[in-house]
Amino acid sequence: MATSRSTPFPSPLADVDAAALPSWWMQQWMESANASARLQLVWLEMLGNAMQQEAEFFKIMAISTEKLAHGAMNQELLGDPTAMAAHYQEVAGEIHEATMNRMHKVTELSKDFRECLWEEIC
């Protein structure tokens, strides 16, 4: 035999004013949305920094390539193997330095990103 209850389970929102519910929900939503927006802003700033560093690296590589091309077309350098070797070593040194700076900046990006995230979280 089935028994029926005379009183249903009480609703958790039974004591909540119906007019106050939307404002409470909006406040909760805005608090979480603001935190997400700040974290996304940190991520976008770090992405912008990475893109700027890559653009600087590409600029250095383009300048170095231009120097190599000028050296290959310079008749004085082509006639003197020692001068040509010195020219190529100079350009190779610039490329090496740019690559090492790029690698150093890349390793710093993750550290900076973590620091920015912790600043936003705390």
PDB file of C-alpha atoms in Angstrom:
ATOM      1  CA  MET A   1       0.000   0.000   0.000  1.00  0.00           C
ATOM      2  CA  ALA A   2       1.360   3.376  -1.036  1.00  0.00           C
ATOM      3  CA  THR A   3       1.378   6.177   1.427  1.00  0.00           C
ATOM      4  CA  SER A   4       1.052   9.751   0.334  1.00  0.00           C
ATOM      5  CA  ARG A   5       2.637  12.611   2.109  1.00  0.00           C
ATOM      6  CA  SER A   6       0.475  15.436   3.160  1.00  0.00           C
ATOM      7  CA  THR A   7       3.330  17.996   3.026  1.00  0.00           C
ATOM      8  CA  PRO A   8       5.746  18.096   0.094  1.00  0.00           C
ATOM      9  CA  PHE A   9       9.464  18.681   0.558  1.00  0.00           C
ATOM     10  CA  PRO A  10      10.127  22.328   1.325  1.00  0.00           C
ATOM     11  CA  SER A  11      11.631  24.266  -1.557  1.00  0.00           C
ATOM     12  CA  PRO A  12      15.087  25.760  -0.871  1.00  0.00           C
ATOM     13  CA  LEU A  13      13.868  28.997  -2.462  1.00  0.00           C
ATOM     14  CA  ALA A  14      10.616  29.130  -0.497  1.00  0.00           C
ATOM     15  CA  ASP A  15      11.880  31.893   1.785  1.00  0.00           C
ATOM     16  CA  VAL A  16      13.530  33.905  -1.020  1.00  0.00           C
ATOM     17  CA  ASP A  17      11.813  36.982  -2.297  1.00  0.00           C
ATOM     18  CA  ALA A  18      11.066  36.451  -6.006  1.00  0.00           C
ATOM     19  CA  ALA A  19      12.047  40.033  -6.876  1.00  0.00           C
ATOM     20  CA  ALA A  20      15.453  39.703  -5.167  1.00  0.00           C
ATOM     21  CA  LEU A  21      16.418  36.500  -6.993  1.00  0.00           C
ATOM     22  CA  PRO A  22      17.432  38.122 -10.311  1.00  0.00           C
ATOM     23  CA  SER A  23      19.590  40.721  -8.578  1.00  0.00           C
ATOM     24  CA  TRP A  24      21.260  38.001  -6.463  1.00  0.00           C
ATOM     25  CA  TRP A  25      21.919  35.925  -9.591  1.00  0.00           C
ATOM     26  CA  MET A  26      23.313  38.957 -11.456  1.00  0.00           C
ATOM     27  CA  GLN A  27      25.682  39.753  -8.576  1.00  0.00           C
ATOM     28  CA  GLN A  28      26.980  36.161  -8.503  1.00  0.00           C
ATOM     29  CA  TRP A  29      27.398  36.112 -12.260  1.00  0.00           C
ATOM     30  CA  MET A  30      29.263  39.442 -12.349  1.00  0.00           C
ATOM     31  CA  GLU A  31      31.697  38.355  -9.635  1.00  0.00           C
ATOM     32  CA  SER A  32      32.699  35.266 -11.596  1.00  0.00           C
ATOM     33  CA  ALA A  33      32.665  37.106 -14.947  1.00  0.00           C
ATOM     34  CA  ASN A  34      35.002  39.831 -13.641  1.00  0.00           C
ATOM     35  CA  ALA A  35      37.554  37.264 -12.478  1.00  0.00           C
ATOM     36  CA  SER A  36      37.405  35.466 -15.823  1.00  0.00           C
ATOM     37  CA  ALA A  37      37.771  38.728 -17.709  1.00  0.00           C
ATOM     38  CA  ARG A  38      40.829  39.725 -15.642  1.00  0.00           C
ATOM     39  CA  LEU A  39      42.485  36.353 -16.257  1.00  0.00           C
ATOM     40  CA  GLN A  40      41.751  36.610 -19.950  1.00  0.00           C
ATOM     41  CA  LEU A  41      43.227  40.118 -19.993  1.00  0.00           C
ATOM     42  CA  VAL A  42      46.433  38.807 -18.380  1.00  0.00           C
ATOM     43  CA  TRP A  43      46.623  36.054 -20.980  1.00  0.00           C
ATOM     44  CA  LEU A  44      46.061  38.509 -23.847  1.00  0.00           C
ATOM     45  CA  GLU A  45      48.742  40.875 -22.503  1.00  0.00           C
ATOM     46  CA  MET A  46      51.247  38.029 -22.335  1.00  0.00           C
ATOM     47  CA  LEU A  47      50.284  36.950 -25.839  1.00  0.00           C
ATOM     48  CA  GLY A  48      50.845  40.523 -27.029  1.00  0.00           C
ATOM     49  CA  ASN A  49      54.280  40.548 -25.395  1.00  0.00           C
ATOM     50  CA  ALA A  50      55.189  37.265 -27.077  1.00  0.00           C
ATOM     51  CA  MET A  51      54.057  38.562 -30.455  1.00  0.00           C
ATOM     52  CA  GLN A  52      56.067  41.763 -29.999  1.00  0.00           C
ATOM     53  CA  GLN A  53      59.184  39.760 -29.127  1.00  0.00           C
ATOM     54  CA  GLU A  54      58.697  37.553 -32.189  1.00  0.00           C
ATOM     55  CA  ALA A  55      58.299  40.652 -34.381  1.00  0.00           C
ATOM     56  CA  GLU A  56      61.565  42.051 -32.997  1.00  0.00           C
ATOM     57  CA  PHE A  57      63.285  38.735 -33.728  1.00  0.00           C
ATOM     58  CA  PHE A  58      61.949  38.684 -37.297  1.00  0.00           C
ATOM     59  CA  LYS A  59      63.153  42.262 -37.772  1.00  0.00           C
ATOM     60  CA  ILE A  60      66.676  41.307 -36.686  1.00  0.00           C
ATOM     61  CA  MET A  61      66.589  38.258 -38.962  1.00  0.00           C
ATOM     62  CA  ALA A  62      65.471  40.387 -41.924  1.00  0.00           C
ATOM     63  CA  ILE A  63      68.249  42.911 -41.295  1.00  0.00           C
ATOM     64  CA  SER A  64      70.801  40.090 -41.048  1.00  0.00           C
ATOM     65  CA  THR A  65      69.548  38.527 -44.272  1.00  0.00           C
ATOM     66  CA  GLU A  66      69.821  41.906 -45.977  1.00  0.00           C
ATOM     67  CA  LYS A  67      73.424  42.229 -44.739  1.00  0.00           C
ATOM     68  CA  LEU A  68      74.207  38.766 -46.119  1.00  0.00           C
ATOM     69  CA  ALA A  69      72.708  39.681 -49.479  1.00  0.00           C
ATOM     70  CA  HIS A  70      74.689  42.936 -49.633  1.00  0.00           C
ATOM     71  CA  GLY A  71      77.837  41.004 -48.766  1.00  0.00           C
ATOM     72  CA  ALA A  72      77.159  38.497 -51.532  1.00  0.00           C
ATOM     73  CA  MET A  73      76.804  41.338 -54.052  1.00  0.00           C
ATOM     74  CA  ASN A  74      79.780  43.379 -52.827  1.00  0.00           C
ATOM     75  CA  GLN A  75      82.627  42.926 -55.283  1.00  0.00           C
ATOM     76  CA  GLU A  76      85.262  43.941 -52.740  1.00  0.00           C
ATOM     77  CA  LEU A  77      84.120  41.255 -50.295  1.00  0.00           C
ATOM     78  CA  LEU A  78      83.878  38.648 -53.038  1.00  0.00           C
ATOM     79  CA  GLY A  79      87.510  39.330 -53.997  1.00  0.00           C
ATOM     80  CA  ASP A  80      88.846  38.983 -50.440  1.00  0.00           C
ATOM     81  CA  PRO A  81      88.029  35.633 -48.754  1.00  0.00           C
ATOM     82  CA  THR A  82      89.194  36.882 -45.333  1.00  0.00           C
ATOM     83  CA  ALA A  83      86.894  39.909 -45.466  1.00  0.00           C
ATOM     84  CA  MET A  84      84.029  37.720 -46.674  1.00  0.00           C
ATOM     85  CA  ALA A  85      84.592  35.274 -43.790  1.00  0.00           C
ATOM     86  CA  ALA A  86      84.719  38.150 -41.288  1.00  0.00           C
ATOM     87  CA  HIS A  87      81.498  39.572 -42.750  1.00  0.00           C
ATOM     88  CA  TYR A  88      79.716  36.210 -42.511  1.00  0.00           C
ATOM     89  CA  GLN A  89      80.984  35.656 -38.971  1.00  0.00           C
ATOM     90  CA  GLU A  90      79.715  39.082 -37.937  1.00  0.00           C
ATOM     91  CA  VAL A  91      76.265  38.382 -39.359  1.00  0.00           C
ATOM     92  CA  ALA A  92      76.248  34.873 -37.859  1.00  0.00           C
ATOM     93  CA  GLY A  93      77.143  36.405 -34.481  1.00  0.00           C
ATOM     94  CA  GLU A  94      74.202  38.815 -34.733  1.00  0.00           C
ATOM     95  CA  ILE A  95      71.860  35.947 -35.611  1.00  0.00           C
ATOM     96  CA  HIS A  96      73.231  33.858 -32.735  1.00  0.00           C
ATOM     97  CA  GLU A  97      72.772  36.720 -30.275  1.00  0.00           C
ATOM     98  CA  ALA A  98      69.219  37.359 -31.486  1.00  0.00           C
ATOM     99  CA  THR A  99      68.361  33.669 -31.171  1.00  0.00           C
ATOM    100  CA  MET A 100      69.794  33.460 -27.658  1.00  0.00           C
ATOM    101  CA  ASN A 101      67.877  36.595 -26.603  1.00  0.00           C
ATOM    102  CA  ARG A 102      64.734  35.084 -28.078  1.00  0.00           C
ATOM    103  CA  MET A 103      65.184  31.849 -26.125  1.00  0.00           C
ATOM    104  CA  HIS A 104      65.839  33.776 -22.913  1.00  0.00           C
ATOM    105  CA  LYS A 105      62.684  35.866 -23.399  1.00  0.00           C
ATOM    106  CA  VAL A 106      60.627  32.754 -24.148  1.00  0.00           C
ATOM    107  CA  THR A 107      61.721  31.127 -20.896  1.00  0.00           C
ATOM    108  CA  GLU A 108      60.850  34.321 -19.008  1.00  0.00           C
ATOM    109  CA  LEU A 109      57.357  34.483 -20.541  1.00  0.00           C
ATOM    110  CA  SER A 110      56.042  31.470 -18.648  1.00  0.00           C
ATOM    111  CA  LYS A 111      57.494  32.798 -15.381  1.00  0.00           C
ATOM    112  CA  ASP A 112      55.989  36.253 -15.978  1.00  0.00           C
ATOM    113  CA  PHE A 113      52.656  34.696 -16.931  1.00  0.00           C
ATOM    114  CA  ARG A 114      52.537  32.646 -13.732  1.00  0.00           C
ATOM    115  CA  GLU A 115      53.400  35.741 -11.660  1.00  0.00           C
ATOM    116  CA  CYS A 116      50.656  37.787 -13.348  1.00  0.00           C
ATOM    117  CA  LEU A 117      48.136  35.007 -12.792  1.00  0.00           C
ATOM    118  CA  TRP A 118      49.011  34.772  -9.107  1.00  0.00           C
ATOM    119  CA  GLU A 119      48.692  38.534  -8.753  1.00  0.00           C
ATOM    120  CA  GLU A 120      45.194  38.371 -10.234  1.00  0.00           C
ATOM    121  CA  ILE A 121      44.157  35.380  -8.164  1.00  0.00           C
ATOM    122  CA  CYS A 122      45.394  36.752  -4.851  1.00  0.00           C
TER     123      CYS A 122
END
